[in-house]
Amino acid sequence: MAELFIPDEPIIEVTAVLSAILILVLVLPFKVRIVEENLEAFFFIMGLLGVATIYYYGILPTSGSLIDLFIKAFKTPLAIAHVGPIPIGIVQAVIFFGLVFYFFHKRIYSILASAMGKLGIPVFAFVLTFLLGLISSVISVIVTAVILAEIAAALNISRERKVKYVVYASFAVGIGAALTPLGEPLSTIAISKLNAHFTYLIDILGVYIVPGIAVSAVAAAYSLRGEVYREGLVKFVYEESINEILLRGFRVFLFVAALELLGASFTPMVKWYFAQLPSWALYWINTISAVVDNATLTAAEMGPFLTEEQIRSALMSLLISGGMLIPGNIPNIVAAGRLRITMNEWARVGVPFGIALLLAYFIVIEVLDIHITLSF
């Protein structure tokens, strides 16, 4: 993100307009159906309004031009890292691994069904959930969520157990996807707004995220205790087309670009207000991620003015809270849509589990003040 010239003292007019934009971003997707169905385009329009606002009030890049902000916004979903001259981004990950699953889903399903028979259902559920949580940061949370939803849909078990398994597994996938900027829009935007290197989130969050994946995997396995592999337990049906995979890639591109523009426009708010809050306050404020997509809040809150403690607390709260209700995170939305899980069904499982995780992490991060940073 190009560095902006931001006055030390808040500009009331800028605060008012940006606050109005933030309220629209947080509220309209839940109230207006056409916005909900065209979320990426709506966010992009809001991003344009936000950038126009700061430009109008003289908050400009200290180097380059306003065009650089848009160039960065369009590059972020496509080039968060490079392998030699080849750019790697979340869009490529979504399309590539989506196509892999499209062409090889029969073989993948066969391997999974065989593993179920050999390991038993609970052990298989633990291993699968833990692995999906880890690889979601590489193949993207969106592709991982599709895989999880298809596997859950194929299991011929009671609805109550299926819902429990999906909710716990979605926690693992949503938390794990933050390990790299390839995993989900939240991590992509966080790395971009903090001007951080590729492994930054692993460095500051890895030791907290991996146990979170493990605990979620244990809960997922426990939800299927007593289930025995039998004939007819698995009935895989794959329904995606190549066009749907490509369209998903485009929607991810537009979504991340829109969040990048929103993030740029909210940078003054970060400096004037969020950076002044203690880390524990950011932790509990961000529990609203249960009802608001956590990538949206990341775009609004992250910035180079925050300390590492504030960043750690804010992101961990966003990751955990995002699993509590369906709107909080992408895997929840994908899985709930595929299996037609209602908000009440999800909440009965996700809210108690999420609160328990939030309290446990609060004690570790804020009360015991255990801050561990890895180095890769």
C-alpha atoms as a printed R data frame, in Angstrom:
    type eleno elety resid chain resno       x       y       z
1   ATOM     1    CA   MET     A     1   0.000   0.000   0.000
2   ATOM     2    CA   ALA     A     2   1.362   3.402  -0.945
3   ATOM     3    CA   GLU     A     3   2.075   5.470   2.164
4   ATOM     4    CA   LEU     A     4  -0.427   8.284   2.675
5   ATOM     5    CA   PHE     A     5   0.095  11.762   4.050
6   ATOM     6    CA   ILE     A     6  -2.249  11.762   7.054
7   ATOM     7    CA   PRO     A     7  -2.554  14.746   9.428
8   ATOM     8    CA   ASP     A     8  -1.883  14.007  13.090
9   ATOM     9    CA   GLU     A     9  -5.222  15.477  14.170
10  ATOM    10    CA   PRO     A    10  -8.493  13.914  12.948
11  ATOM    11    CA   ILE     A    11 -10.454  15.712  10.243
12  ATOM    12    CA   ILE     A    12 -14.083  15.629  11.383
13  ATOM    13    CA   GLU     A    13 -15.519  15.602   7.857
14  ATOM    14    CA   VAL     A    14 -13.303  12.689   6.806
15  ATOM    15    CA   THR     A    15 -14.220  10.775   9.949
16  ATOM    16    CA   ALA     A    16 -17.930  11.330   9.319
17  ATOM    17    CA   VAL     A    17 -17.867  10.233   5.676
18  ATOM    18    CA   LEU     A    18 -15.634   7.207   6.279
19  ATOM    19    CA   SER     A    19 -17.792   6.182   9.255
20  ATOM    20    CA   ALA     A    20 -20.866   6.344   7.026
21  ATOM    21    CA   ILE     A    21 -19.131   4.185   4.412
22  ATOM    22    CA   LEU     A    22 -18.106   1.677   7.087
23  ATOM    23    CA   ILE     A    23 -21.668   1.464   8.395
24  ATOM    24    CA   LEU     A    24 -22.989   0.851   4.877
25  ATOM    25    CA   VAL     A    25 -20.377  -1.864   4.313
26  ATOM    26    CA   LEU     A    26 -21.280  -3.589   7.571
27  ATOM    27    CA   VAL     A    27 -25.071  -3.266   7.353
28  ATOM    28    CA   LEU     A    28 -26.310  -3.337   3.744
29  ATOM    29    CA   PRO     A    29 -25.129  -6.898   2.918
30  ATOM    30    CA   PHE     A    30 -27.535  -8.131   5.622
31  ATOM    31    CA   LYS     A    31 -30.441  -5.849   4.758
32  ATOM    32    CA   VAL     A    32 -30.507  -5.517   0.966
33  ATOM    33    CA   ARG     A    33 -30.757  -8.668  -1.128
34  ATOM    34    CA   ILE     A    34 -29.238  -7.190  -4.303
35  ATOM    35    CA   VAL     A    35 -26.192  -6.117  -2.285
36  ATOM    36    CA   GLU     A    36 -25.872  -9.576  -0.734
37  ATOM    37    CA   GLU     A    37 -25.979 -11.189  -4.189
38  ATOM    38    CA   ASN     A    38 -23.452  -8.729  -5.686
39  ATOM    39    CA   LEU     A    39 -21.166  -8.262  -2.707
40  ATOM    40    CA   GLU     A    40 -17.926  -7.869  -4.644
41  ATOM    41    CA   ALA     A    41 -19.283  -5.102  -6.898
42  ATOM    42    CA   PHE     A    42 -20.825  -3.321  -3.884
43  ATOM    43    CA   PHE     A    43 -17.534  -3.406  -1.974
44  ATOM    44    CA   PHE     A    44 -15.690  -2.103  -5.030
45  ATOM    45    CA   ILE     A    45 -18.065   0.855  -5.305
46  ATOM    46    CA   MET     A    46 -17.622   1.563  -1.582
47  ATOM    47    CA   GLY     A    47 -13.851   1.378  -2.061
48  ATOM    48    CA   LEU     A    48 -14.051   3.947  -4.847
49  ATOM    49    CA   LEU     A    49 -16.124   6.241  -2.620
50  ATOM    50    CA   GLY     A    50 -13.631   5.857   0.215
51  ATOM    51    CA   VAL     A    51 -10.612   6.667  -1.955
52  ATOM    52    CA   ALA     A    52 -12.475   9.638  -3.482
53  ATOM    53    CA   THR     A    53 -13.171  10.897   0.049
54  ATOM    54    CA   ILE     A    54  -9.579  10.919   1.256
55  ATOM    55    CA   TYR     A    55  -8.429  12.370  -2.073
56  ATOM    56    CA   TYR     A    56 -10.991  15.193  -1.806
57  ATOM    57    CA   TYR     A    57  -9.703  16.127   1.649
58  ATOM    58    CA   GLY     A    58  -6.063  16.122   0.587
59  ATOM    59    CA   ILE     A    59  -4.942  12.771   2.035
60  ATOM    60    CA   LEU     A    60  -2.689  11.727  -0.819
61  ATOM    61    CA   PRO     A    61   0.157   9.259  -1.363
62  ATOM    62    CA   THR     A    62   3.474  10.722  -0.184
63  ATOM    63    CA   SER     A    63   5.106   9.209  -3.267
64  ATOM    64    CA   GLY     A    64   3.701   8.196  -6.622
65  ATOM    65    CA   SER     A    65   0.143   9.108  -7.454
66  ATOM    66    CA   LEU     A    66  -3.439   8.143  -6.770
67  ATOM    67    CA   ILE     A    67  -3.197   5.772  -9.725
68  ATOM    68    CA   ASP     A    68  -0.621   3.781  -7.738
69  ATOM    69    CA   LEU     A    69  -3.300   2.969  -5.181
70  ATOM    70    CA   PHE     A    70  -5.413   1.373  -7.908
71  ATOM    71    CA   ILE     A    71  -2.461  -0.454  -9.425
72  ATOM    72    CA   LYS     A    72  -1.681  -1.908  -5.995
73  ATOM    73    CA   ALA     A    73  -5.323  -2.863  -5.496
74  ATOM    74    CA   PHE     A    74  -5.380  -4.819  -8.753
75  ATOM    75    CA   LYS     A    75  -1.983  -6.424  -8.131
76  ATOM    76    CA   THR     A    76  -2.639  -7.627  -4.586
77  ATOM    77    CA   PRO     A    77  -4.990 -10.527  -5.493
78  ATOM    78    CA   LEU     A    78  -2.639 -11.588  -8.308
79  ATOM    79    CA   ALA     A    79   0.892 -11.066  -6.970
80  ATOM    80    CA   ILE     A    80   1.274 -11.371  -3.225
81  ATOM    81    CA   ALA     A    81   4.517 -13.280  -3.866
82  ATOM    82    CA   HIS     A    82   6.699 -14.477  -6.761
83  ATOM    83    CA   VAL     A    83   8.309 -17.776  -7.664
84  ATOM    84    CA   GLY     A    84  11.060 -16.499  -9.931
85  ATOM    85    CA   PRO     A    85   9.314 -14.293 -12.489
86  ATOM    86    CA   ILE     A    86   5.932 -15.988 -11.900
87  ATOM    87    CA   PRO     A    87   3.470 -14.032  -9.716
88  ATOM    88    CA   ILE     A    88   1.555 -16.011  -7.109
89  ATOM    89    CA   GLY     A    89  -1.692 -14.737  -5.640
90  ATOM    90    CA   ILE     A    90  -4.934 -15.920  -4.091
91  ATOM    91    CA   VAL     A    91  -6.730 -15.794  -7.455
92  ATOM    92    CA   GLN     A    92  -4.291 -18.217  -9.082
93  ATOM    93    CA   ALA     A    93  -4.523 -20.514  -6.055
94  ATOM    94    CA   VAL     A    94  -8.323 -20.552  -6.208
95  ATOM    95    CA   ILE     A    95  -8.440 -21.309  -9.931
96  ATOM    96    CA   PHE     A    96  -5.542 -23.785 -10.041
97  ATOM    97    CA   PHE     A    97  -6.637 -25.949  -7.127
98  ATOM    98    CA   GLY     A    98 -10.264 -25.641  -8.165
99  ATOM    99    CA   LEU     A    99  -9.319 -27.124 -11.539
100 ATOM   100    CA   VAL     A   100  -7.241 -29.842  -9.875
101 ATOM   101    CA   PHE     A   101 -10.267 -30.889  -7.820
102 ATOM   102    CA   TYR     A   102 -12.488 -30.679 -10.913
103 ATOM   103    CA   PHE     A   103 -10.334 -33.043 -12.986
104 ATOM   104    CA   PHE     A   104  -9.313 -35.430 -10.206
105 ATOM   105    CA   HIS     A   105 -12.295 -35.385  -7.828
106 ATOM   106    CA   LYS     A   106 -13.176 -39.043  -8.481
107 ATOM   107    CA   ARG     A   107  -9.685 -40.162  -7.560
108 ATOM   108    CA   ILE     A   108  -9.641 -37.857  -4.527
109 ATOM   109    CA   TYR     A   109 -13.003 -39.190  -3.347
110 ATOM   110    CA   SER     A   110 -11.784 -42.771  -3.781
111 ATOM   111    CA   ILE     A   111  -8.717 -42.099  -1.631
112 ATOM   112    CA   LEU     A   112 -10.832 -40.417   1.052
113 ATOM   113    CA   ALA     A   113 -13.350 -43.257   1.163
114 ATOM   114    CA   SER     A   114 -10.502 -45.771   1.479
115 ATOM   115    CA   ALA     A   115  -8.963 -43.744   4.318
116 ATOM   116    CA   MET     A   116 -12.300 -43.687   6.137
117 ATOM   117    CA   GLY     A   117 -12.471 -47.461   6.037
118 ATOM   118    CA   LYS     A   118  -8.902 -47.940   7.279
119 ATOM   119    CA   LEU     A   119  -8.778 -45.257   9.975
120 ATOM   120    CA   GLY     A   120 -12.331 -45.278  11.226
121 ATOM   121    CA   ILE     A   121 -14.618 -42.263  11.042
122 ATOM   122    CA   PRO     A   122 -13.506 -40.281  14.136
123 ATOM   123    CA   VAL     A   123  -9.774 -40.681  13.437
124 ATOM   124    CA   PHE     A   124 -10.348 -39.883   9.769
125 ATOM   125    CA   ALA     A   125 -12.325 -36.766  10.771
126 ATOM   126    CA   PHE     A   126  -9.457 -35.568  12.978
127 ATOM   127    CA   VAL     A   127  -6.757 -36.187  10.355
128 ATOM   128    CA   LEU     A   128  -8.799 -34.682   7.515
129 ATOM   129    CA   THR     A   129  -9.836 -31.607   9.512
130 ATOM   130    CA   PHE     A   130  -6.313 -30.953  10.760
131 ATOM   131    CA   LEU     A   131  -4.834 -31.327   7.260
132 ATOM   132    CA   LEU     A   132  -7.527 -29.125   5.686
133 ATOM   133    CA   GLY     A   133  -6.810 -26.487   8.327
134 ATOM   134    CA   LEU     A   134  -3.123 -26.486   7.419
135 ATOM   135    CA   ILE     A   135  -3.417 -26.659   3.636
136 ATOM   136    CA   SER     A   136  -6.147 -24.002   3.489
137 ATOM   137    CA   SER     A   137  -3.361 -21.427   3.728
138 ATOM   138    CA   VAL     A   138  -1.870 -22.832   0.505
139 ATOM   139    CA   ILE     A   139  -4.756 -23.932  -1.702
140 ATOM   140    CA   SER     A   140  -6.979 -21.106  -0.364
141 ATOM   141    CA   VAL     A   141  -9.812 -21.236   2.121
142 ATOM   142    CA   ILE     A   142 -12.350 -21.108  -0.709
143 ATOM   143    CA   VAL     A   143 -11.167 -24.313  -2.389
144 ATOM   144    CA   THR     A   144 -10.726 -25.996   0.990
145 ATOM   145    CA   ALA     A   145 -14.261 -25.009   1.971
146 ATOM   146    CA   VAL     A   146 -15.633 -26.541  -1.230
147 ATOM   147    CA   ILE     A   147 -13.787 -29.792  -0.499
148 ATOM   148    CA   LEU     A   148 -15.038 -29.824   3.096
149 ATOM   149    CA   ALA     A   149 -18.620 -29.129   2.051
150 ATOM   150    CA   GLU     A   150 -18.600 -31.848  -0.619
151 ATOM   151    CA   ILE     A   151 -17.173 -34.433   1.785
152 ATOM   152    CA   ALA     A   152 -19.719 -33.528   4.468
153 ATOM   153    CA   ALA     A   153 -22.551 -33.663   1.932
154 ATOM   154    CA   ALA     A   154 -21.455 -37.171   0.959
155 ATOM   155    CA   LEU     A   155 -21.635 -38.565   4.504
156 ATOM   156    CA   ASN     A   156 -24.810 -40.532   5.181
157 ATOM   157    CA   ILE     A   157 -25.051 -39.658   8.895
158 ATOM   158    CA   SER     A   158 -27.561 -37.811  11.069
159 ATOM   159    CA   ARG     A   159 -28.035 -34.126  10.311
160 ATOM   160    CA   GLU     A   160 -27.174 -33.130  13.871
161 ATOM   161    CA   ARG     A   161 -23.778 -34.824  13.681
162 ATOM   162    CA   LYS     A   162 -23.127 -33.524  10.201
163 ATOM   163    CA   VAL     A   163 -23.802 -29.933  11.286
164 ATOM   164    CA   LYS     A   164 -21.509 -30.291  14.298
165 ATOM   165    CA   TYR     A   165 -18.719 -31.730  12.193
166 ATOM   166    CA   VAL     A   166 -19.004 -28.991   9.560
167 ATOM   167    CA   VAL     A   167 -19.002 -26.166  12.108
168 ATOM   168    CA   TYR     A   168 -15.941 -27.451  13.966
169 ATOM   169    CA   ALA     A   169 -14.101 -28.188  10.713
170 ATOM   170    CA   SER     A   170 -14.930 -24.703   9.408
171 ATOM   171    CA   PHE     A   171 -13.269 -23.222  12.490
172 ATOM   172    CA   ALA     A   172 -10.112 -25.193  11.649
173 ATOM   173    CA   VAL     A   173 -10.162 -24.142   7.999
174 ATOM   174    CA   GLY     A   174 -10.922 -20.485   8.729
175 ATOM   175    CA   ILE     A   175  -8.231 -20.185  11.401
176 ATOM   176    CA   GLY     A   176  -5.603 -22.087   9.413
177 ATOM   177    CA   ALA     A   177  -6.067 -20.072   6.236
178 ATOM   178    CA   ALA     A   178  -4.418 -17.059   7.890
179 ATOM   179    CA   LEU     A   179  -0.976 -18.679   7.935
180 ATOM   180    CA   THR     A   180  -0.099 -17.278   4.495
181 ATOM   181    CA   PRO     A   181  -1.451 -14.468   2.305
182 ATOM   182    CA   LEU     A   182  -2.559 -17.107  -0.222
183 ATOM   183    CA   GLY     A   183  -5.090 -18.540   2.200
184 ATOM   184    CA   GLU     A   184  -7.899 -16.010   2.416
185 ATOM   185    CA   PRO     A   185  -8.774 -12.347   1.787
186 ATOM   186    CA   LEU     A   186  -8.140 -11.546   5.477
187 ATOM   187    CA   SER     A   187  -4.499 -12.621   5.323
188 ATOM   188    CA   THR     A   188  -3.969 -11.134   1.856
189 ATOM   189    CA   ILE     A   189  -5.240  -7.735   2.991
190 ATOM   190    CA   ALA     A   190  -3.393  -7.880   6.319
191 ATOM   191    CA   ILE     A   191  -0.038  -8.512   4.634
192 ATOM   192    CA   SER     A   192  -0.683  -5.790   2.063
193 ATOM   193    CA   LYS     A   193  -1.826  -3.121   4.534
194 ATOM   194    CA   LEU     A   194   1.020  -3.847   6.944
195 ATOM   195    CA   ASN     A   195   3.592  -3.862   4.117
196 ATOM   196    CA   ALA     A   196   4.782  -7.155   5.601
197 ATOM   197    CA   HIS     A   197   6.763 -10.068   4.150
198 ATOM   198    CA   PHE     A   198   5.188 -13.367   3.062
199 ATOM   199    CA   THR     A   199   5.772 -15.284   6.315
200 ATOM   200    CA   TYR     A   200   4.868 -12.433   8.695
201 ATOM   201    CA   LEU     A   201   1.578 -13.992   9.820
202 ATOM   202    CA   ILE     A   202   3.234 -17.358  10.445
203 ATOM   203    CA   ASP     A   203   5.890 -15.547  12.463
204 ATOM   204    CA   ILE     A   204   3.481 -13.782  14.838
205 ATOM   205    CA   LEU     A   205   0.440 -16.100  14.764
206 ATOM   206    CA   GLY     A   206   1.703 -19.570  13.871
207 ATOM   207    CA   VAL     A   207   2.131 -20.793  17.452
208 ATOM   208    CA   TYR     A   208  -1.453 -19.741  18.214
209 ATOM   209    CA   ILE     A   209  -3.082 -20.871  14.983
210 ATOM   210    CA   VAL     A   210  -1.787 -24.456  14.868
211 ATOM   211    CA   PRO     A   211  -3.153 -25.348  18.349
212 ATOM   212    CA   GLY     A   212  -6.455 -23.746  17.305
213 ATOM   213    CA   ILE     A   213  -6.585 -26.025  14.266
214 ATOM   214    CA   ALA     A   214  -5.782 -29.043  16.465
215 ATOM   215    CA   VAL     A   215  -8.482 -28.228  19.044
216 ATOM   216    CA   SER     A   216 -11.052 -27.739  16.273
217 ATOM   217    CA   ALA     A   217 -10.015 -31.054  14.715
218 ATOM   218    CA   VAL     A   218 -10.432 -32.817  18.061
219 ATOM   219    CA   ALA     A   219 -13.926 -31.334  18.400
220 ATOM   220    CA   ALA     A   220 -14.749 -32.430  14.844
221 ATOM   221    CA   ALA     A   221 -13.594 -35.987  15.590
222 ATOM   222    CA   TYR     A   222 -15.533 -36.083  18.862
223 ATOM   223    CA   SER     A   223 -18.698 -35.010  17.059
224 ATOM   224    CA   LEU     A   224 -18.490 -38.236  15.007
225 ATOM   225    CA   ARG     A   225 -17.614 -40.560  17.879
226 ATOM   226    CA   GLY     A   226 -19.210 -43.982  17.561
227 ATOM   227    CA   GLU     A   227 -19.693 -43.731  13.788
228 ATOM   228    CA   VAL     A   228 -18.557 -46.897  11.988
229 ATOM   229    CA   TYR     A   229 -17.645 -47.159   8.325
230 ATOM   230    CA   ARG     A   230 -20.272 -49.139   6.462
231 ATOM   231    CA   GLU     A   231 -21.616 -49.740   2.987
232 ATOM   232    CA   GLY     A   232 -23.506 -46.690   1.753
233 ATOM   233    CA   LEU     A   233 -21.888 -44.305   4.237
234 ATOM   234    CA   VAL     A   234 -20.312 -42.297   1.410
235 ATOM   235    CA   LYS     A   235 -22.216 -41.062  -1.643
236 ATOM   236    CA   PHE     A   236 -20.081 -38.474  -3.436
237 ATOM   237    CA   VAL     A   237 -21.717 -36.157  -5.948
238 ATOM   238    CA   TYR     A   238 -19.619 -33.376  -7.522
239 ATOM   239    CA   GLU     A   239 -21.572 -30.572  -9.202
240 ATOM   240    CA   GLU     A   240 -19.146 -27.762 -10.170
241 ATOM   241    CA   SER     A   241 -18.275 -26.702 -13.726
242 ATOM   242    CA   ILE     A   242 -15.125 -25.068 -15.102
243 ATOM   243    CA   ASN     A   243 -17.077 -21.855 -15.703
244 ATOM   244    CA   GLU     A   244 -18.069 -21.761 -12.035
245 ATOM   245    CA   ILE     A   245 -14.443 -22.204 -10.994
246 ATOM   246    CA   LEU     A   246 -13.287 -19.370 -13.274
247 ATOM   247    CA   LEU     A   247 -16.136 -17.139 -12.109
248 ATOM   248    CA   ARG     A   248 -15.145 -17.814  -8.501
249 ATOM   249    CA   GLY     A   249 -11.614 -16.711  -9.329
250 ATOM   250    CA   PHE     A   250 -12.893 -13.450 -10.800
251 ATOM   251    CA   ARG     A   251 -15.137 -12.807  -7.793
252 ATOM   252    CA   VAL     A   252 -12.171 -13.321  -5.475
253 ATOM   253    CA   PHE     A   253 -10.112 -10.904  -7.587
254 ATOM   254    CA   LEU     A   254 -12.780  -8.206  -7.386
255 ATOM   255    CA   PHE     A   255 -13.379  -8.827  -3.674
256 ATOM   256    CA   VAL     A   256  -9.709  -8.511  -2.686
257 ATOM   257    CA   ALA     A   257  -9.188  -5.474  -4.934
258 ATOM   258    CA   ALA     A   258 -12.243  -3.845  -3.346
259 ATOM   259    CA   LEU     A   259 -10.950  -4.579   0.166
260 ATOM   260    CA   GLU     A   260  -7.592  -3.107  -0.801
261 ATOM   261    CA   LEU     A   261  -9.273   0.160  -1.814
262 ATOM   262    CA   LEU     A   262 -11.370   0.143   1.350
263 ATOM   263    CA   GLY     A   263  -8.235  -0.504   3.368
264 ATOM   264    CA   ALA     A   264  -6.494   2.469   1.791
265 ATOM   265    CA   SER     A   265  -9.427   4.770   2.481
266 ATOM   266    CA   PHE     A   266  -9.741   3.625   6.126
267 ATOM   267    CA   THR     A   267  -6.044   4.172   6.877
268 ATOM   268    CA   PRO     A   268  -6.686   7.610   8.436
269 ATOM   269    CA   MET     A   269  -9.218   6.008  10.803
270 ATOM   270    CA   VAL     A   270  -6.597   3.449  11.829
271 ATOM   271    CA   LYS     A   271  -4.089   6.183  12.691
272 ATOM   272    CA   TRP     A   272  -6.554   8.463  14.457
273 ATOM   273    CA   TYR     A   273  -8.621   5.924  16.392
274 ATOM   274    CA   PHE     A   274  -7.789   2.198  16.217
275 ATOM   275    CA   ALA     A   275  -4.077   2.702  16.947
276 ATOM   276    CA   GLN     A   276  -5.044   4.412  20.210
277 ATOM   277    CA   LEU     A   277  -6.901   1.373  21.568
278 ATOM   278    CA   PRO     A   278  -5.163  -1.175  23.819
279 ATOM   279    CA   SER     A   279  -4.758  -4.650  22.377
280 ATOM   280    CA   TRP     A   280  -7.338  -6.179  24.765
281 ATOM   281    CA   ALA     A   281  -9.967  -3.694  23.570
282 ATOM   282    CA   LEU     A   282  -9.315  -4.567  19.918
283 ATOM   283    CA   TYR     A   283  -9.604  -8.233  20.878
284 ATOM   284    CA   TRP     A   284 -13.136  -7.932  22.231
285 ATOM   285    CA   ILE     A   285 -14.332  -5.313  19.735
286 ATOM   286    CA   ASN     A   286 -13.489  -7.709  16.934
287 ATOM   287    CA   THR     A   287 -15.907 -10.324  18.208
288 ATOM   288    CA   ILE     A   288 -18.391  -8.561  15.899
289 ATOM   289    CA   SER     A   289 -16.656 -10.632  13.215
290 ATOM   290    CA   ALA     A   290 -19.216 -13.303  14.124
291 ATOM   291    CA   VAL     A   291 -21.749 -11.361  12.064
292 ATOM   292    CA   VAL     A   292 -19.463  -9.377   9.748
293 ATOM   293    CA   ASP     A   293 -16.977 -10.926   7.315
294 ATOM   294    CA   ASN     A   294 -13.579 -10.792   9.001
295 ATOM   295    CA   ALA     A   295 -11.791  -9.668   5.833
296 ATOM   296    CA   THR     A   296 -13.934  -6.519   5.817
297 ATOM   297    CA   LEU     A   297 -12.904  -5.682   9.371
298 ATOM   298    CA   THR     A   298  -9.276  -6.401   8.520
299 ATOM   299    CA   ALA     A   299  -9.448  -3.852   5.710
300 ATOM   300    CA   ALA     A   300 -10.911  -1.311   8.123
301 ATOM   301    CA   GLU     A   301  -8.513  -1.897  11.029
302 ATOM   302    CA   MET     A   302  -5.087  -2.993   9.869
303 ATOM   303    CA   GLY     A   303  -2.344  -0.446   9.298
304 ATOM   304    CA   PRO     A   304   1.347   0.222   9.930
305 ATOM   305    CA   PHE     A   305   0.408   2.406  12.926
306 ATOM   306    CA   LEU     A   306  -0.562  -0.645  15.001
307 ATOM   307    CA   THR     A   307   1.880  -2.404  17.293
308 ATOM   308    CA   GLU     A   308   2.600  -6.111  16.938
309 ATOM   309    CA   GLU     A   309   0.559  -6.788  20.109
310 ATOM   310    CA   GLN     A   310  -2.434  -4.936  18.649
311 ATOM   311    CA   ILE     A   311  -2.114  -6.790  15.344
312 ATOM   312    CA   ARG     A   312  -1.872 -10.169  17.065
313 ATOM   313    CA   SER     A   313  -4.881  -9.556  19.307
314 ATOM   314    CA   ALA     A   314  -7.029  -8.084  16.547
315 ATOM   315    CA   LEU     A   315  -6.336 -10.861  14.044
316 ATOM   316    CA   MET     A   316  -6.754 -13.759  16.476
317 ATOM   317    CA   SER     A   317 -10.097 -12.365  17.594
318 ATOM   318    CA   LEU     A   318 -11.205 -11.941  13.981
319 ATOM   319    CA   LEU     A   319 -10.181 -15.498  13.094
320 ATOM   320    CA   ILE     A   320 -11.956 -17.111  16.036
321 ATOM   321    CA   SER     A   321 -15.078 -14.946  16.018
322 ATOM   322    CA   GLY     A   322 -15.423 -15.452  12.282
323 ATOM   323    CA   GLY     A   323 -16.326 -19.093  12.864
324 ATOM   324    CA   MET     A   324 -19.182 -18.462  15.307
325 ATOM   325    CA   LEU     A   325 -21.916 -17.548  12.810
326 ATOM   326    CA   ILE     A   326 -22.410 -18.141   9.086
327 ATOM   327    CA   PRO     A   327 -21.611 -14.576   7.829
328 ATOM   328    CA   GLY     A   328 -18.288 -14.388   9.697
329 ATOM   329    CA   ASN     A   329 -16.081 -16.294   7.287
330 ATOM   330    CA   ILE     A   330 -15.978 -17.783   3.795
331 ATOM   331    CA   PRO     A   331 -15.920 -21.505   4.723
332 ATOM   332    CA   ASN     A   332 -19.027 -21.021   6.851
333 ATOM   333    CA   ILE     A   333 -20.898 -19.463   3.940
334 ATOM   334    CA   VAL     A   334 -19.773 -22.162   1.480
335 ATOM   335    CA   ALA     A   335 -20.563 -25.092   3.779
336 ATOM   336    CA   ALA     A   336 -23.855 -23.696   5.052
337 ATOM   337    CA   GLY     A   337 -24.994 -23.005   1.504
338 ATOM   338    CA   ARG     A   338 -24.092 -26.480   0.272
339 ATOM   339    CA   LEU     A   339 -25.724 -28.278   3.229
340 ATOM   340    CA   ARG     A   340 -28.532 -25.747   3.839
341 ATOM   341    CA   ILE     A   341 -27.512 -25.175   7.436
342 ATOM   342    CA   THR     A   342 -29.590 -22.472   9.104
343 ATOM   343    CA   MET     A   343 -28.203 -19.645  11.235
344 ATOM   344    CA   ASN     A   344 -29.757 -21.189  14.370
345 ATOM   345    CA   GLU     A   345 -28.232 -24.607  13.667
346 ATOM   346    CA   TRP     A   346 -24.819 -23.048  13.163
347 ATOM   347    CA   ALA     A   347 -25.103 -20.806  16.222
348 ATOM   348    CA   ARG     A   348 -25.993 -23.666  18.572
349 ATOM   349    CA   VAL     A   349 -22.610 -25.225  17.828
350 ATOM   350    CA   GLY     A   350 -20.435 -22.294  16.779
351 ATOM   351    CA   VAL     A   351 -21.230 -19.754  19.485
352 ATOM   352    CA   PRO     A   352 -20.361 -21.891  22.555
353 ATOM   353    CA   PHE     A   353 -17.246 -23.276  20.866
354 ATOM   354    CA   GLY     A   354 -16.151 -19.823  19.702
355 ATOM   355    CA   ILE     A   355 -16.660 -18.272  23.141
356 ATOM   356    CA   ALA     A   356 -14.572 -21.036  24.724
357 ATOM   357    CA   LEU     A   357 -11.762 -20.420  22.227
358 ATOM   358    CA   LEU     A   358 -11.971 -16.638  22.676
359 ATOM   359    CA   LEU     A   359 -11.654 -16.935  26.451
360 ATOM   360    CA   ALA     A   360  -8.767 -19.393  26.203
361 ATOM   361    CA   TYR     A   361  -6.815 -17.222  23.759
362 ATOM   362    CA   PHE     A   362  -7.576 -14.073  25.746
363 ATOM   363    CA   ILE     A   363  -6.019 -15.660  28.827
364 ATOM   364    CA   VAL     A   364  -2.948 -16.748  26.866
365 ATOM   365    CA   ILE     A   365  -2.405 -13.571  24.848
366 ATOM   366    CA   GLU     A   366  -3.690 -10.806  27.115
367 ATOM   367    CA   VAL     A   367  -3.762 -12.085  30.715
368 ATOM   368    CA   LEU     A   368  -0.674 -14.298  30.734
369 ATOM   369    CA   ASP     A   369   0.911 -12.025  28.107
370 ATOM   370    CA   ILE     A   370   2.467 -14.971  26.247
371 ATOM   371    CA   HIS     A   371   3.787 -13.513  23.007
372 ATOM   372    CA   ILE     A   372   5.852 -15.839  20.861
373 ATOM   373    CA   THR     A   373   7.264 -14.818  17.500
374 ATOM   374    CA   LEU     A   374   8.712 -17.397  15.156
375 ATOM   375    CA   SER     A   375  11.290 -16.637  12.496
376 ATOM   376    CA   PHE     A   376  11.362 -18.212   9.056
